[in-house]
Amino acid sequence: NAGVTQTPKFQVLKTGQSMTLQCAQDMNHEYMSWYRQDPGMGLRLIHYSVGAGITDQGEVPNGYNVSRSTTEDFPLRLLSAAPSQTSVYFCASSRNGDGEQYFGPGTRLTVT
Amino acid sequence: GQQVMQIPQYQHVQEGEDFTTYCNSSTTLSNIQWYKQRPGGHPVFLIQLVKSGEVKKQKRLTFQFGEAKKNSSLHITATQTTDVGTYFCAGPTSGTYKYIFGTGTRLKVLA
Protein backbone atom coordinates (compact mmCIF):
# COMPACT_ATOMS: atom_id res chain seq x y z
CA ASN A 1 0.00 0.00 0.00
CA ALA A 2 1.35 3.41 -0.99
CA GLY A 3 -1.18 5.12 1.33
CA VAL A 4 -1.86 8.73 0.35
CA THR A 5 0.31 10.18 -2.39
CA GLN A 6 0.57 13.79 -3.48
CA THR A 7 2.20 15.40 -6.48
CA PRO A 8 4.09 17.60 -6.96
CA LYS A 9 6.17 17.96 -3.78
CA PHE A 10 7.18 21.52 -4.60
CA GLN A 11 5.70 24.08 -6.98
CA VAL A 12 6.33 27.74 -7.76
CA LEU A 13 3.62 29.68 -9.56
CA LYS A 14 3.26 33.21 -10.76
CA THR A 15 0.24 35.24 -9.71
CA GLY A 16 -2.71 34.43 -11.95
CA GLN A 17 -1.51 31.00 -13.05
CA SER A 18 -3.65 27.95 -12.50
CA MET A 19 -2.63 24.47 -11.51
CA THR A 20 -3.89 21.20 -10.07
CA LEU A 21 -2.49 19.48 -7.01
CA GLN A 22 -2.92 15.73 -7.28
CA CYS A 23 -3.94 13.42 -4.45
CA ALA A 24 -4.54 9.68 -4.61
CA GLN A 25 -5.13 6.94 -2.05
CA ASP A 26 -5.13 3.18 -2.45
CA MET A 27 -6.93 2.23 0.77
CA ASN A 28 -10.47 2.41 -0.66
CA HIS A 29 -11.31 5.22 1.77
CA GLU A 30 -14.59 7.03 1.27
CA TYR A 31 -13.55 10.29 2.94
CA MET A 32 -10.89 12.57 1.48
CA SER A 33 -9.97 16.12 2.35
CA TRP A 34 -7.60 18.98 1.58
CA TYR A 35 -5.94 21.19 4.17
CA ARG A 36 -3.56 24.09 4.03
CA GLN A 37 -0.97 24.76 6.70
CA ASP A 38 0.60 28.17 7.06
CA PRO A 39 3.80 28.74 9.07
CA GLY A 40 3.31 28.21 12.78
CA MET A 41 -0.36 27.44 12.36
CA GLY A 42 -2.67 24.52 12.46
CA LEU A 43 -4.33 22.94 9.48
CA ARG A 44 -7.36 24.55 7.89
CA LEU A 45 -9.88 22.54 5.92
CA ILE A 46 -10.33 23.67 2.30
CA HIS A 47 -12.69 21.07 0.81
CA TYR A 48 -13.73 17.55 1.64
CA SER A 49 -15.53 14.62 0.07
CA VAL A 50 -17.51 11.82 1.70
CA GLY A 51 -17.52 9.69 -1.45
CA ALA A 52 -17.22 9.73 -5.22
CA GLY A 53 -19.36 12.47 -6.73
CA ILE A 54 -19.84 14.29 -3.41
CA THR A 55 -17.83 17.32 -2.30
CA ASP A 56 -18.36 20.10 0.20
CA GLN A 57 -16.66 23.27 1.36
CA GLY A 58 -14.50 23.53 4.40
CA GLU A 59 -13.34 26.57 6.32
CA VAL A 60 -11.30 28.26 3.56
CA PRO A 61 -12.68 27.20 0.13
CA ASN A 62 -12.33 30.47 -1.80
CA GLY A 63 -9.97 30.24 -4.78
CA TYR A 64 -10.01 26.44 -4.86
CA ASN A 65 -12.08 23.86 -6.73
CA VAL A 66 -12.32 20.12 -6.22
CA SER A 67 -14.00 17.16 -7.86
CA ARG A 68 -14.24 13.48 -6.92
CA SER A 69 -14.91 11.35 -9.96
CA THR A 70 -13.34 8.21 -8.45
CA THR A 71 -12.86 6.88 -4.93
CA GLU A 72 -9.08 6.99 -5.34
CA ASP A 73 -8.47 10.53 -6.59
CA PHE A 74 -9.24 13.97 -5.17
CA PRO A 75 -7.48 16.75 -7.11
CA LEU A 76 -7.37 20.34 -5.86
CA ARG A 77 -7.46 23.09 -8.48
CA LEU A 78 -6.19 26.61 -8.00
CA LEU A 79 -8.04 28.73 -10.51
CA SER A 80 -5.95 31.91 -10.42
CA ALA A 81 -3.08 31.71 -7.95
CA ALA A 82 -2.53 34.53 -5.48
CA PRO A 83 0.39 35.14 -3.08
CA SER A 84 -2.03 34.48 -0.19
CA GLN A 85 -2.22 30.86 -1.39
CA THR A 86 1.46 30.30 -0.61
CA SER A 87 1.28 27.42 1.85
CA VAL A 88 1.84 23.73 2.43
CA TYR A 89 -1.08 21.65 1.20
CA PHE A 90 -1.94 18.30 2.73
CA CYS A 91 -4.36 15.75 1.40
CA ALA A 92 -5.85 13.22 3.83
CA SER A 93 -8.16 10.25 3.70
CA SER A 94 -10.11 8.19 6.19
CA ARG A 95 -12.29 5.13 5.95
CA ASN A 96 -15.60 6.79 6.74
CA GLY A 97 -15.01 10.41 7.77
CA ASP A 98 -15.12 10.08 11.55
CA GLY A 99 -11.97 8.13 12.23
CA GLU A 100 -8.23 8.19 11.81
CA GLN A 101 -7.03 10.39 8.96
CA TYR A 102 -4.01 9.38 6.89
CA PHE A 103 -2.06 12.30 5.51
CA GLY A 104 -0.01 12.58 2.36
CA PRO A 105 3.52 14.03 2.43
CA GLY A 106 2.33 17.48 1.38
CA THR A 107 2.89 19.93 -1.48
CA ARG A 108 4.85 23.10 -0.75
CA LEU A 109 3.42 25.84 -2.98
CA THR A 110 4.92 29.30 -3.47
CA VAL A 111 3.06 31.97 -5.43
CA THR A 112 5.14 34.96 -6.50
CA GLY B 1 -16.06 31.36 13.60
CA GLN B 2 -15.48 27.99 15.15
CA GLN B 3 -12.01 27.53 16.51
CA VAL B 4 -9.90 25.22 18.58
CA MET B 5 -7.22 26.76 20.76
CA GLN B 6 -4.30 24.88 22.24
CA ILE B 7 -2.10 25.96 25.10
CA PRO B 8 0.73 26.38 25.46
CA GLN B 9 1.85 27.38 21.98
CA TYR B 10 5.43 26.30 22.75
CA GLN B 11 6.97 24.19 25.49
CA HIS B 12 10.61 23.45 26.14
CA VAL B 13 11.29 20.71 28.69
CA GLN B 14 14.30 18.84 29.96
CA GLU B 15 14.34 15.19 29.00
CA GLY B 16 12.56 13.25 31.71
CA GLU B 17 10.15 16.04 32.63
CA ASP B 18 6.42 15.75 32.07
CA PHE B 19 4.48 17.70 29.44
CA THR B 20 0.81 18.59 29.02
CA THR B 21 -1.04 20.34 26.21
CA TYR B 22 -4.64 21.50 26.49
CA CYS B 23 -7.16 21.76 23.68
CA ASN B 24 -10.30 23.93 23.92
CA SER B 25 -12.97 24.10 21.24
CA SER B 26 -15.58 26.81 20.83
CA THR B 27 -18.02 24.15 19.65
CA THR B 28 -18.95 20.57 20.54
CA LEU B 29 -16.94 17.93 18.71
CA SER B 30 -18.20 14.48 17.72
CA ASN B 31 -14.85 13.03 18.69
CA ILE B 32 -11.33 14.26 19.33
CA GLN B 33 -8.25 13.05 17.54
CA TRP B 34 -4.63 13.79 18.34
CA TYR B 35 -1.88 14.06 15.77
CA LYS B 36 1.87 14.52 15.96
CA GLN B 37 3.82 16.36 13.28
CA ARG B 38 7.59 16.25 13.17
CA PRO B 39 9.41 19.26 11.64
CA GLY B 40 9.07 19.09 7.86
CA GLY B 41 6.72 16.12 8.08
CA HIS B 42 3.04 15.43 7.86
CA PRO B 43 0.56 14.89 10.71
CA VAL B 44 0.49 11.34 12.03
CA PHE B 45 -2.50 10.00 13.92
CA LEU B 46 -1.98 9.14 17.58
CA ILE B 47 -5.40 8.36 19.02
CA GLN B 48 -9.13 9.04 18.92
CA LEU B 49 -11.52 9.54 21.83
CA VAL B 50 -15.26 9.40 21.28
CA LYS B 51 -17.10 9.36 24.60
CA SER B 52 -17.36 12.31 26.96
CA GLY B 53 -15.04 11.86 29.93
CA GLU B 54 -13.05 9.19 28.11
CA VAL B 55 -9.44 8.56 29.14
CA LYS B 56 -6.99 6.52 27.08
CA LYS B 57 -3.35 5.64 27.63
CA GLN B 58 -0.60 4.77 25.17
CA LYS B 59 2.57 3.90 27.04
CA ARG B 60 3.76 7.30 28.38
CA LEU B 61 0.91 9.26 26.77
CA THR B 62 -2.45 9.88 28.48
CA PHE B 63 -5.35 11.44 26.61
CA GLN B 64 -8.59 12.83 28.05
CA PHE B 65 -11.81 14.03 26.44
CA GLY B 66 -13.88 16.50 28.44
CA GLU B 67 -17.40 15.86 29.70
CA ALA B 68 -18.87 18.52 27.40
CA LYS B 69 -16.87 17.20 24.40
CA LYS B 70 -15.32 20.63 23.93
CA ASN B 71 -11.94 20.13 25.51
CA SER B 72 -9.18 17.58 25.69
CA SER B 73 -5.67 17.12 27.01
CA LEU B 74 -2.55 15.16 26.19
CA HIS B 75 -0.07 14.38 28.94
CA ILE B 76 3.35 12.87 28.31
CA THR B 77 5.19 11.38 31.28
CA ALA B 78 8.99 11.45 31.35
CA THR B 79 9.55 13.03 27.95
CA GLN B 80 12.16 11.67 25.57
CA THR B 81 13.94 13.37 22.66
CA THR B 82 11.78 11.29 20.30
CA ASP B 83 8.73 13.20 21.59
CA VAL B 84 9.88 16.37 19.80
CA GLY B 85 7.29 17.76 17.38
CA THR B 86 4.03 19.65 17.21
CA TYR B 87 0.93 18.09 18.73
CA PHE B 88 -2.45 18.91 17.27
CA CYS B 89 -5.93 18.08 18.45
CA ALA B 90 -8.67 17.88 15.84
CA GLY B 91 -12.24 16.83 15.47
CA PRO B 92 -15.36 17.13 13.38
CA THR B 93 -17.94 19.58 14.63
CA SER B 94 -20.93 17.71 15.96
CA GLY B 95 -23.13 16.29 13.21
CA THR B 96 -20.75 17.18 10.37
CA TYR B 97 -17.63 15.89 8.64
CA LYS B 98 -15.97 19.31 8.87
CA TYR B 99 -12.75 18.93 10.80
CA ILE B 100 -11.24 21.69 12.87
CA PHE B 101 -7.63 21.47 13.89
CA GLY B 102 -6.22 23.05 16.98
CA THR B 103 -3.50 25.68 16.81
CA GLY B 104 -0.92 23.14 17.96
CA THR B 105 1.67 22.92 20.73
CA ARG B 106 5.29 22.70 19.69
CA LEU B 107 7.34 20.57 22.06
CA LYS B 108 11.09 20.76 22.31
CA VAL B 109 12.93 18.29 24.53
CA LEU B 110 16.41 19.19 25.74
CA ALA B 111 18.73 16.25 26.36
mmCIF file of C-alpha atoms in Angstrom:
data_model
loop_
_atom_site.group_PDB
_atom_site.id
_atom_site.type_symbol
_atom_site.label_atom_id
_atom_site.label_comp_id
_atom_site.label_asym_id
_atom_site.label_seq_id
_atom_site.Cartn_x
_atom_site.Cartn_y
_atom_site.Cartn_z
ATOM 1 C CA ASN A 1 0.000 0.000 0.000
ATOM 2 C CA ALA A 2 1.350 3.411 -0.986
ATOM 3 C CA GLY A 3 -1.176 5.116 1.330
ATOM 4 C CA VAL A 4 -1.857 8.727 0.355
ATOM 5 C CA THR A 5 0.310 10.178 -2.391
ATOM 6 C CA GLN A 6 0.566 13.795 -3.480
ATOM 7 C CA THR A 7 2.198 15.403 -6.476
ATOM 8 C CA PRO A 8 4.091 17.604 -6.959
ATOM 9 C CA LYS A 9 6.168 17.956 -3.784
ATOM 10 C CA PHE A 10 7.176 21.520 -4.601
ATOM 11 C CA GLN A 11 5.699 24.083 -6.983
ATOM 12 C CA VAL A 12 6.334 27.744 -7.761
ATOM 13 C CA LEU A 13 3.618 29.675 -9.559
ATOM 14 C CA LYS A 14 3.262 33.214 -10.761
ATOM 15 C CA THR A 15 0.239 35.237 -9.708
ATOM 16 C CA GLY A 16 -2.710 34.433 -11.949
ATOM 17 C CA GLN A 17 -1.513 31.003 -13.052
ATOM 18 C CA SER A 18 -3.652 27.952 -12.503
ATOM 19 C CA MET A 19 -2.627 24.466 -11.510
ATOM 20 C CA THR A 20 -3.888 21.198 -10.067
ATOM 21 C CA LEU A 21 -2.494 19.479 -7.006
ATOM 22 C CA GLN A 22 -2.924 15.732 -7.277
ATOM 23 C CA CYS A 23 -3.937 13.421 -4.445
ATOM 24 C CA ALA A 24 -4.539 9.679 -4.611
ATOM 25 C CA GLN A 25 -5.125 6.939 -2.055
ATOM 26 C CA ASP A 26 -5.133 3.180 -2.446
ATOM 27 C CA MET A 27 -6.927 2.229 0.771
ATOM 28 C CA ASN A 28 -10.470 2.405 -0.661
ATOM 29 C CA HIS A 29 -11.310 5.217 1.766
ATOM 30 C CA GLU A 30 -14.585 7.032 1.266
ATOM 31 C CA TYR A 31 -13.548 10.294 2.937
ATOM 32 C CA MET A 32 -10.890 12.574 1.485
ATOM 33 C CA SER A 33 -9.966 16.124 2.345
ATOM 34 C CA TRP A 34 -7.604 18.979 1.581
ATOM 35 C CA TYR A 35 -5.937 21.190 4.174
ATOM 36 C CA ARG A 36 -3.559 24.090 4.030
ATOM 37 C CA GLN A 37 -0.972 24.765 6.700
ATOM 38 C CA ASP A 38 0.603 28.172 7.061
ATOM 39 C CA PRO A 39 3.799 28.740 9.070
ATOM 40 C CA GLY A 40 3.313 28.205 12.782
ATOM 41 C CA MET A 41 -0.358 27.438 12.358
ATOM 42 C CA GLY A 42 -2.673 24.515 12.465
ATOM 43 C CA LEU A 43 -4.332 22.935 9.476
ATOM 44 C CA ARG A 44 -7.359 24.550 7.892
ATOM 45 C CA LEU A 45 -9.879 22.537 5.918
ATOM 46 C CA ILE A 46 -10.328 23.666 2.299
ATOM 47 C CA HIS A 47 -12.692 21.067 0.812
ATOM 48 C CA TYR A 48 -13.726 17.549 1.642
ATOM 49 C CA SER A 49 -15.526 14.624 0.067
ATOM 50 C CA VAL A 50 -17.511 11.822 1.698
ATOM 51 C CA GLY A 51 -17.522 9.693 -1.454
ATOM 52 C CA ALA A 52 -17.225 9.728 -5.220
ATOM 53 C CA GLY A 53 -19.362 12.471 -6.728
ATOM 54 C CA ILE A 54 -19.840 14.295 -3.412
ATOM 55 C CA THR A 55 -17.826 17.321 -2.304
ATOM 56 C CA ASP A 56 -18.363 20.102 0.202
ATOM 57 C CA GLN A 57 -16.660 23.272 1.356
ATOM 58 C CA GLY A 58 -14.502 23.525 4.401
ATOM 59 C CA GLU A 59 -13.341 26.570 6.315
ATOM 60 C CA VAL A 60 -11.297 28.259 3.556
ATOM 61 C CA PRO A 61 -12.684 27.205 0.129
ATOM 62 C CA ASN A 62 -12.333 30.471 -1.801
ATOM 63 C CA GLY A 63 -9.973 30.244 -4.777
ATOM 64 C CA TYR A 64 -10.013 26.439 -4.856
ATOM 65 C CA ASN A 65 -12.084 23.861 -6.727
ATOM 66 C CA VAL A 66 -12.318 20.116 -6.224
ATOM 67 C CA SER A 67 -14.003 17.161 -7.857
ATOM 68 C CA ARG A 68 -14.237 13.481 -6.918
ATOM 69 C CA SER A 69 -14.914 11.350 -9.957
ATOM 70 C CA THR A 70 -13.336 8.212 -8.448
ATOM 71 C CA THR A 71 -12.859 6.881 -4.927
ATOM 72 C CA GLU A 72 -9.082 6.986 -5.342
ATOM 73 C CA ASP A 73 -8.466 10.535 -6.587
ATOM 74 C CA PHE A 74 -9.238 13.969 -5.174
ATOM 75 C CA PRO A 75 -7.480 16.754 -7.111
ATOM 76 C CA LEU A 76 -7.374 20.343 -5.864
ATOM 77 C CA ARG A 77 -7.463 23.092 -8.482
ATOM 78 C CA LEU A 78 -6.186 26.607 -7.997
ATOM 79 C CA LEU A 79 -8.042 28.732 -10.508
ATOM 80 C CA SER A 80 -5.951 31.910 -10.420
ATOM 81 C CA ALA A 81 -3.084 31.708 -7.954
ATOM 82 C CA ALA A 82 -2.535 34.531 -5.475
ATOM 83 C CA PRO A 83 0.388 35.141 -3.076
ATOM 84 C CA SER A 84 -2.026 34.476 -0.189
ATOM 85 C CA GLN A 85 -2.216 30.861 -1.390
ATOM 86 C CA THR A 86 1.460 30.301 -0.605
ATOM 87 C CA SER A 87 1.277 27.416 1.850
ATOM 88 C CA VAL A 88 1.844 23.726 2.428
ATOM 89 C CA TYR A 89 -1.078 21.654 1.200
ATOM 90 C CA PHE A 90 -1.940 18.299 2.727
ATOM 91 C CA CYS A 91 -4.363 15.748 1.403
ATOM 92 C CA ALA A 92 -5.849 13.219 3.826
ATOM 93 C CA SER A 93 -8.164 10.245 3.703
ATOM 94 C CA SER A 94 -10.108 8.191 6.193
ATOM 95 C CA ARG A 95 -12.295 5.129 5.954
ATOM 96 C CA ASN A 96 -15.600 6.793 6.738
ATOM 97 C CA GLY A 97 -15.011 10.413 7.769
ATOM 98 C CA ASP A 98 -15.124 10.078 11.551
ATOM 99 C CA GLY A 99 -11.971 8.125 12.232
ATOM 100 C CA GLU A 100 -8.234 8.191 11.809
ATOM 101 C CA GLN A 101 -7.035 10.389 8.958
ATOM 102 C CA TYR A 102 -4.011 9.375 6.886
ATOM 103 C CA PHE A 103 -2.064 12.297 5.507
ATOM 104 C CA GLY A 104 -0.014 12.575 2.357
ATOM 105 C CA PRO A 105 3.517 14.025 2.433
ATOM 106 C CA GLY A 106 2.327 17.478 1.375
ATOM 107 C CA THR A 107 2.890 19.926 -1.484
ATOM 108 C CA ARG A 108 4.851 23.105 -0.752
ATOM 109 C CA LEU A 109 3.424 25.843 -2.982
ATOM 110 C CA THR A 110 4.917 29.302 -3.470
ATOM 111 C CA VAL A 111 3.061 31.971 -5.429
ATOM 112 C CA THR A 112 5.138 34.965 -6.498
ATOM 113 C CA GLY B 1 -16.062 31.359 13.603
ATOM 114 C CA GLN B 2 -15.485 27.986 15.155
ATOM 115 C CA GLN B 3 -12.014 27.529 16.508
ATOM 116 C CA VAL B 4 -9.902 25.225 18.583
ATOM 117 C CA MET B 5 -7.215 26.758 20.755
ATOM 118 C CA GLN B 6 -4.299 24.878 22.241
ATOM 119 C CA ILE B 7 -2.102 25.963 25.099
ATOM 120 C CA PRO B 8 0.731 26.376 25.459
ATOM 121 C CA GLN B 9 1.853 27.377 21.980
ATOM 122 C CA TYR B 10 5.434 26.300 22.752
ATOM 123 C CA GLN B 11 6.968 24.192 25.486
ATOM 124 C CA HIS B 12 10.608 23.453 26.143
ATOM 125 C CA VAL B 13 11.286 20.708 28.690
ATOM 126 C CA GLN B 14 14.303 18.836 29.962
ATOM 127 C CA GLU B 15 14.344 15.187 29.004
ATOM 128 C CA GLY B 16 12.555 13.253 31.708
ATOM 129 C CA GLU B 17 10.153 16.044 32.632
ATOM 130 C CA ASP B 18 6.421 15.751 32.068
ATOM 131 C CA PHE B 19 4.478 17.704 29.443
ATOM 132 C CA THR B 20 0.810 18.588 29.023
ATOM 133 C CA THR B 21 -1.044 20.338 26.206
ATOM 134 C CA TYR B 22 -4.639 21.497 26.485
ATOM 135 C CA CYS B 23 -7.162 21.755 23.683
ATOM 136 C CA ASN B 24 -10.298 23.932 23.925
ATOM 137 C CA SER B 25 -12.970 24.097 21.243
ATOM 138 C CA SER B 26 -15.579 26.809 20.829
ATOM 139 C CA THR B 27 -18.021 24.148 19.653
ATOM 140 C CA THR B 28 -18.945 20.570 20.543
ATOM 141 C CA LEU B 29 -16.938 17.930 18.707
ATOM 142 C CA SER B 30 -18.198 14.481 17.718
ATOM 143 C CA ASN B 31 -14.850 13.025 18.695
ATOM 144 C CA ILE B 32 -11.329 14.260 19.328
ATOM 145 C CA GLN B 33 -8.251 13.046 17.537
ATOM 146 C CA TRP B 34 -4.631 13.786 18.343
ATOM 147 C CA TYR B 35 -1.875 14.057 15.771
ATOM 148 C CA LYS B 36 1.874 14.520 15.962
ATOM 149 C CA GLN B 37 3.819 16.364 13.282
ATOM 150 C CA ARG B 38 7.588 16.248 13.168
ATOM 151 C CA PRO B 39 9.408 19.256 11.643
ATOM 152 C CA GLY B 40 9.071 19.085 7.864
ATOM 153 C CA GLY B 41 6.718 16.119 8.081
ATOM 154 C CA HIS B 42 3.036 15.427 7.863
ATOM 155 C CA PRO B 43 0.559 14.890 10.709
ATOM 156 C CA VAL B 44 0.487 11.344 12.032
ATOM 157 C CA PHE B 45 -2.503 10.000 13.922
ATOM 158 C CA LEU B 46 -1.981 9.143 17.578
ATOM 159 C CA ILE B 47 -5.400 8.364 19.022
ATOM 160 C CA GLN B 48 -9.129 9.043 18.923
ATOM 161 C CA LEU B 49 -11.521 9.538 21.829
ATOM 162 C CA VAL B 50 -15.258 9.396 21.278
ATOM 163 C CA LYS B 51 -17.100 9.358 24.602
ATOM 164 C CA SER B 52 -17.359 12.308 26.959
ATOM 165 C CA GLY B 53 -15.035 11.861 29.927
ATOM 166 C CA GLU B 54 -13.049 9.189 28.115
ATOM 167 C CA VAL B 55 -9.441 8.560 29.145
ATOM 168 C CA LYS B 56 -6.987 6.524 27.076
ATOM 169 C CA LYS B 57 -3.347 5.641 27.629
ATOM 170 C CA GLN B 58 -0.601 4.772 25.175
ATOM 171 C CA LYS B 59 2.572 3.902 27.042
ATOM 172 C CA ARG B 60 3.761 7.297 28.384
ATOM 173 C CA LEU B 61 0.912 9.262 26.769
ATOM 174 C CA THR B 62 -2.447 9.885 28.477
ATOM 175 C CA PHE B 63 -5.351 11.437 26.614
ATOM 176 C CA GLN B 64 -8.586 12.826 28.050
ATOM 177 C CA PHE B 65 -11.814 14.031 26.445
ATOM 178 C CA GLY B 66 -13.883 16.497 28.442
ATOM 179 C CA GLU B 67 -17.396 15.862 29.699
ATOM 180 C CA ALA B 68 -18.867 18.518 27.405
ATOM 181 C CA LYS B 69 -16.865 17.198 24.404
ATOM 182 C CA LYS B 70 -15.323 20.635 23.931
ATOM 183 C CA ASN B 71 -11.936 20.128 25.506
ATOM 184 C CA SER B 72 -9.178 17.585 25.694
ATOM 185 C CA SER B 73 -5.669 17.120 27.006
ATOM 186 C CA LEU B 74 -2.554 15.155 26.193
ATOM 187 C CA HIS B 75 -0.069 14.376 28.944
ATOM 188 C CA ILE B 76 3.351 12.871 28.312
ATOM 189 C CA THR B 77 5.185 11.377 31.275
ATOM 190 C CA ALA B 78 8.985 11.446 31.347
ATOM 191 C CA THR B 79 9.550 13.031 27.948
ATOM 192 C CA GLN B 80 12.162 11.672 25.570
ATOM 193 C CA THR B 81 13.936 13.365 22.663
ATOM 194 C CA THR B 82 11.784 11.291 20.302
ATOM 195 C CA ASP B 83 8.728 13.200 21.591
ATOM 196 C CA VAL B 84 9.876 16.373 19.800
ATOM 197 C CA GLY B 85 7.286 17.761 17.382
ATOM 198 C CA THR B 86 4.033 19.652 17.210
ATOM 199 C CA TYR B 87 0.933 18.088 18.730
ATOM 200 C CA PHE B 88 -2.449 18.908 17.269
ATOM 201 C CA CYS B 89 -5.929 18.078 18.453
ATOM 202 C CA ALA B 90 -8.668 17.880 15.842
ATOM 203 C CA GLY B 91 -12.236 16.827 15.468
ATOM 204 C CA PRO B 92 -15.361 17.129 13.375
ATOM 205 C CA THR B 93 -17.941 19.579 14.627
ATOM 206 C CA SER B 94 -20.931 17.710 15.963
ATOM 207 C CA GLY B 95 -23.129 16.290 13.208
ATOM 208 C CA THR B 96 -20.753 17.177 10.371
ATOM 209 C CA TYR B 97 -17.632 15.889 8.641
ATOM 210 C CA LYS B 98 -15.965 19.306 8.870
ATOM 211 C CA TYR B 99 -12.747 18.925 10.804
ATOM 212 C CA ILE B 100 -11.244 21.693 12.865
ATOM 213 C CA PHE B 101 -7.626 21.465 13.893
ATOM 214 C CA GLY B 102 -6.215 23.053 16.983
ATOM 215 C CA THR B 103 -3.504 25.682 16.814
ATOM 216 C CA GLY B 104 -0.918 23.136 17.957
ATOM 217 C CA THR B 105 1.670 22.917 20.727
ATOM 218 C CA ARG B 106 5.292 22.699 19.689
ATOM 219 C CA LEU B 107 7.340 20.567 22.057
ATOM 220 C CA LYS B 108 11.093 20.759 22.307
ATOM 221 C CA VAL B 109 12.930 18.286 24.529
ATOM 222 C CA LEU B 110 16.409 19.189 25.736
ATOM 223 C CA ALA B 111 18.733 16.255 26.364
#
